[in-house]
JSON list of C-alpha atoms in Angstrom, two decimals:
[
{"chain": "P", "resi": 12, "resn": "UNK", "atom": "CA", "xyz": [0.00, 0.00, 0.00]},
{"chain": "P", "resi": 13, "resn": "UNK", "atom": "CA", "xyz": [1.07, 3.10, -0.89]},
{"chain": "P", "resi": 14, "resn": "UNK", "atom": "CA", "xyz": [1.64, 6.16, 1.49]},
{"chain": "P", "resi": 15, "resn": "UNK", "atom": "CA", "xyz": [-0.99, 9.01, 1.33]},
{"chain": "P", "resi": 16, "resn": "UNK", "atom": "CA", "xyz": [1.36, 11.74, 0.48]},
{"chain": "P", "resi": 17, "resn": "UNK", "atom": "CA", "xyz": [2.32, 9.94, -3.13]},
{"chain": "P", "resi": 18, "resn": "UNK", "atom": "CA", "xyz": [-0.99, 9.31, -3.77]},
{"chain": "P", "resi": 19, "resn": "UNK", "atom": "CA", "xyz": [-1.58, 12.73, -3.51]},
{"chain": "P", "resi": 20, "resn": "UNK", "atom": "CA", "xyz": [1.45, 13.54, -5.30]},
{"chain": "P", "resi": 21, "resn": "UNK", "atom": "CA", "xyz": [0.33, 11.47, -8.31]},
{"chain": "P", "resi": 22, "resn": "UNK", "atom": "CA", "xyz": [-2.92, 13.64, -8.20]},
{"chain": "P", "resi": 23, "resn": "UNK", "atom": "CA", "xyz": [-1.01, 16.74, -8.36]},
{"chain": "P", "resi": 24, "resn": "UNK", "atom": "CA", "xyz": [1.35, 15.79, -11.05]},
{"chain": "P", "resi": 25, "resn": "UNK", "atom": "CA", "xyz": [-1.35, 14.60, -12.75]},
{"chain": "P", "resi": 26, "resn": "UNK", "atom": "CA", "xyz": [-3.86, 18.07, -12.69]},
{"chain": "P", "resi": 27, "resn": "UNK", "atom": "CA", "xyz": [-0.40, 19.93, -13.02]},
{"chain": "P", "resi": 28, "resn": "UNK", "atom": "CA", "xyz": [0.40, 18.23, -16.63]},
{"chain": "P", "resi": 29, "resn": "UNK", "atom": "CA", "xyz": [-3.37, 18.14, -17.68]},
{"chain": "P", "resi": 30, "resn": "UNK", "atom": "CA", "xyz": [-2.86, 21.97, -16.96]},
{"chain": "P", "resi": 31, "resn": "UNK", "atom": "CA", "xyz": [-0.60, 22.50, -19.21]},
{"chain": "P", "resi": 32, "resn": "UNK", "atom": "CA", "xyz": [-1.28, 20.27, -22.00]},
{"chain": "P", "resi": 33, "resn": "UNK", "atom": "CA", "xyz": [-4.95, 22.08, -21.82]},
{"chain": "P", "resi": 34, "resn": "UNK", "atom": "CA", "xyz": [-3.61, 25.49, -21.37]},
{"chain": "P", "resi": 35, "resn": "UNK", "atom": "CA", "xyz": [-1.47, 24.89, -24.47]},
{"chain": "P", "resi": 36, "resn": "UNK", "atom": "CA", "xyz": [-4.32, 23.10, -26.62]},
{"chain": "P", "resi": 37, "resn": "UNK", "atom": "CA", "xyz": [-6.35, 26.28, -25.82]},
{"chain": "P", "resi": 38, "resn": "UNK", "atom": "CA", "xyz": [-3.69, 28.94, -26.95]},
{"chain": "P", "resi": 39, "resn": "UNK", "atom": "CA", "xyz": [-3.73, 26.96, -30.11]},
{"chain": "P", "resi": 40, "resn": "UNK", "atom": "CA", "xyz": [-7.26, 26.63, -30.39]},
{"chain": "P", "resi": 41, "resn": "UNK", "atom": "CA", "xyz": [-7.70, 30.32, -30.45]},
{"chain": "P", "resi": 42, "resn": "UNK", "atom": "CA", "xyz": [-4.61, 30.73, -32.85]},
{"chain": "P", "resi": 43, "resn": "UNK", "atom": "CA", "xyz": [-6.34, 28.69, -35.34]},
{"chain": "P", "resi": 44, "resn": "UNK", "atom": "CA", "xyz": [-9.16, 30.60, -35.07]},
{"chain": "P", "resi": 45, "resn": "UNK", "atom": "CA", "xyz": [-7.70, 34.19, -35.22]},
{"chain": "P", "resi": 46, "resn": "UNK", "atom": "CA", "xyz": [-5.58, 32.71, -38.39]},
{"chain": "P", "resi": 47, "resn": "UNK", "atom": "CA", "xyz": [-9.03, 31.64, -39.97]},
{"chain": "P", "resi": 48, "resn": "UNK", "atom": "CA", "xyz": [-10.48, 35.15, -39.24]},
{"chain": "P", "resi": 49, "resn": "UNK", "atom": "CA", "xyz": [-7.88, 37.04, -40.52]},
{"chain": "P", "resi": 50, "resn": "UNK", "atom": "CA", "xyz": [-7.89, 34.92, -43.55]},
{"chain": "P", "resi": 51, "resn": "UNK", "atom": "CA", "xyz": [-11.07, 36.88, -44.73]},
{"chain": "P", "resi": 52, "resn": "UNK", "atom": "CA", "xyz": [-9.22, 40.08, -44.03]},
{"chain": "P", "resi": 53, "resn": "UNK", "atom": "CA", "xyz": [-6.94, 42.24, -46.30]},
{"chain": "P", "resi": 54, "resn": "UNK", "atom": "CA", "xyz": [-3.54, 41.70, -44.81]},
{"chain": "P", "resi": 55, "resn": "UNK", "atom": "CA", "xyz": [-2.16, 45.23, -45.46]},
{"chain": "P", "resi": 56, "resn": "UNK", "atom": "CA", "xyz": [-4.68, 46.61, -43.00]},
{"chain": "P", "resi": 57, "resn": "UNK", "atom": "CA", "xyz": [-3.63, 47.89, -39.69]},
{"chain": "P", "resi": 58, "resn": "UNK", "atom": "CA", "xyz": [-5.78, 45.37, -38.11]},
{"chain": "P", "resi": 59, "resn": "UNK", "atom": "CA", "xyz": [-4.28, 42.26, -39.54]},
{"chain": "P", "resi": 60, "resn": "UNK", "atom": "CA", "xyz": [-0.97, 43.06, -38.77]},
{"chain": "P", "resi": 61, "resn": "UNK", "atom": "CA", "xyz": [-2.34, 44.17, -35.38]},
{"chain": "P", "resi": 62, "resn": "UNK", "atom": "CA", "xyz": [-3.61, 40.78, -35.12]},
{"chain": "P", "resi": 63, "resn": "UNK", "atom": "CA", "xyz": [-1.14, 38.85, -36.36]},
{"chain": "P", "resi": 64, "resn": "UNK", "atom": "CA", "xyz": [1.39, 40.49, -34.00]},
{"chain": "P", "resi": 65, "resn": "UNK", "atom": "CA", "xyz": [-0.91, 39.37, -30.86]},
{"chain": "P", "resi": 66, "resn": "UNK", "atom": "CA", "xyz": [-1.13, 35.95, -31.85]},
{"chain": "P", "resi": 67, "resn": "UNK", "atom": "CA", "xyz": [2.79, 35.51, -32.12]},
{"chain": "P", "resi": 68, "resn": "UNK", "atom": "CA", "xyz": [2.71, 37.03, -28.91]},
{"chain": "P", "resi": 69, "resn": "UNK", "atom": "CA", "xyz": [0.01, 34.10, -28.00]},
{"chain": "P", "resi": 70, "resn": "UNK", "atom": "CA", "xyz": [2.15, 31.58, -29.17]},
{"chain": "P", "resi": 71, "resn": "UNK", "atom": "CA", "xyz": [5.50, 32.78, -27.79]},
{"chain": "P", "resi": 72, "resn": "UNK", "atom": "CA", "xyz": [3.66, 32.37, -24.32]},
{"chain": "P", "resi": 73, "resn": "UNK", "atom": "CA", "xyz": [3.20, 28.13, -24.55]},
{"chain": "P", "resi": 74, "resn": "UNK", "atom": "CA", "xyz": [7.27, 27.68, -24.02]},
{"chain": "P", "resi": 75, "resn": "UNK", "atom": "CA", "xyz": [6.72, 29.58, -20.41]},
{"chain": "P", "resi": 76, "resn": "UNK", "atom": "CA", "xyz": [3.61, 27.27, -19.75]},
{"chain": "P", "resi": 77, "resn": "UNK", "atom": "CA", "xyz": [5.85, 24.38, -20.03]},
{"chain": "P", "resi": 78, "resn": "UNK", "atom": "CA", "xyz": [8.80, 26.21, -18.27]},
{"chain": "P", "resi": 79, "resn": "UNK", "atom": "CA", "xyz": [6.32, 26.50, -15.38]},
{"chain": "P", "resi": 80, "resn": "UNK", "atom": "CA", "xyz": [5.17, 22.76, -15.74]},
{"chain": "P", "resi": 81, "resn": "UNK", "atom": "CA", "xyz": [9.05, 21.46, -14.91]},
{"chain": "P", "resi": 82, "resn": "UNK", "atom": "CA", "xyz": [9.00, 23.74, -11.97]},
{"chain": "P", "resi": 83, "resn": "UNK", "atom": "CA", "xyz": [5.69, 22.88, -10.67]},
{"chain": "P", "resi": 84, "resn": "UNK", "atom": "CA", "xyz": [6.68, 19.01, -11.00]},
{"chain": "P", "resi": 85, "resn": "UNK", "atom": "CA", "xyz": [9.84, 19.90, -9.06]},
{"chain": "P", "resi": 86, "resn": "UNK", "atom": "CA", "xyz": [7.97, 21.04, -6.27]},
{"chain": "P", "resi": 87, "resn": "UNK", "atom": "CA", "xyz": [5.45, 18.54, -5.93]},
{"chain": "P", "resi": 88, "resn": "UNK", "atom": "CA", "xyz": [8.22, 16.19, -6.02]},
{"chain": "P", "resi": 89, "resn": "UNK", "atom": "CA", "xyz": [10.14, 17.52, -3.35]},
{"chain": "P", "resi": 90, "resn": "UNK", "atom": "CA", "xyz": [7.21, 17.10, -0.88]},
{"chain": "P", "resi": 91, "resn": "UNK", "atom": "CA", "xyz": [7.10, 21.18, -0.50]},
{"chain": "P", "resi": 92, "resn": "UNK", "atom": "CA", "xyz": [3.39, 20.84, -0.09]},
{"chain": "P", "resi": 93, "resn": "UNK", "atom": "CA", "xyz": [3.38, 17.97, 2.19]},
{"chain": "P", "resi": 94, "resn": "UNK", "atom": "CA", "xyz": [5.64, 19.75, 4.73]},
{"chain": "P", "resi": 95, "resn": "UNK", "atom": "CA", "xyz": [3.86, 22.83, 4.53]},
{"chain": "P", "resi": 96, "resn": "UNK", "atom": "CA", "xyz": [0.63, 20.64, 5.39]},
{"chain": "P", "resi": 97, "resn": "UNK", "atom": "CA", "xyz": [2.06, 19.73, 8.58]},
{"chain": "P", "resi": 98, "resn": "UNK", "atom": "CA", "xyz": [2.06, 23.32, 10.57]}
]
């Protein structure tokens, strides 16, 4: 039988990478969509490039999702929760 604390810590990871694979899927999701919208639109117009520029922006945001991911899985594997649960 397992302890408590690693069951817990198996929950975690889990939620913590079905975070970020979600929070990724998302971005990309609305990427798609933006890129479909803009499709329709004339792309020397302020607004496309506006556009355009945001969802780059978007996208260069998913590497810092995953940067947080490695971090969050190095806490919950160090047991940082389950000490603080103690006090």
């Amino acid at each position: 039988m397992k302890p408590a604390n690693t069951d817990s810590q198996a929950v975690r990871r889990k939620n913590a990478i079905l975070g970020a694979v979600s929070a990724t899927l998302f971005r990309l999701a609305i990427v798609a969509i933006a890129l479909w919208l803009r499709a329709g639109m004339d792309p020397a117009r302020l607004t496309a490039k506006v556009l355009l520029m945001v969802l780059v922006l978007d996208l260069g945001s998913i590497p810092f999702i995953w940067v947080s991911l490695k971090n969050r899985l190095k806490e919950i594997q160090g047991g940082e929760e389950d000490a603080a649960a103690q006090y």
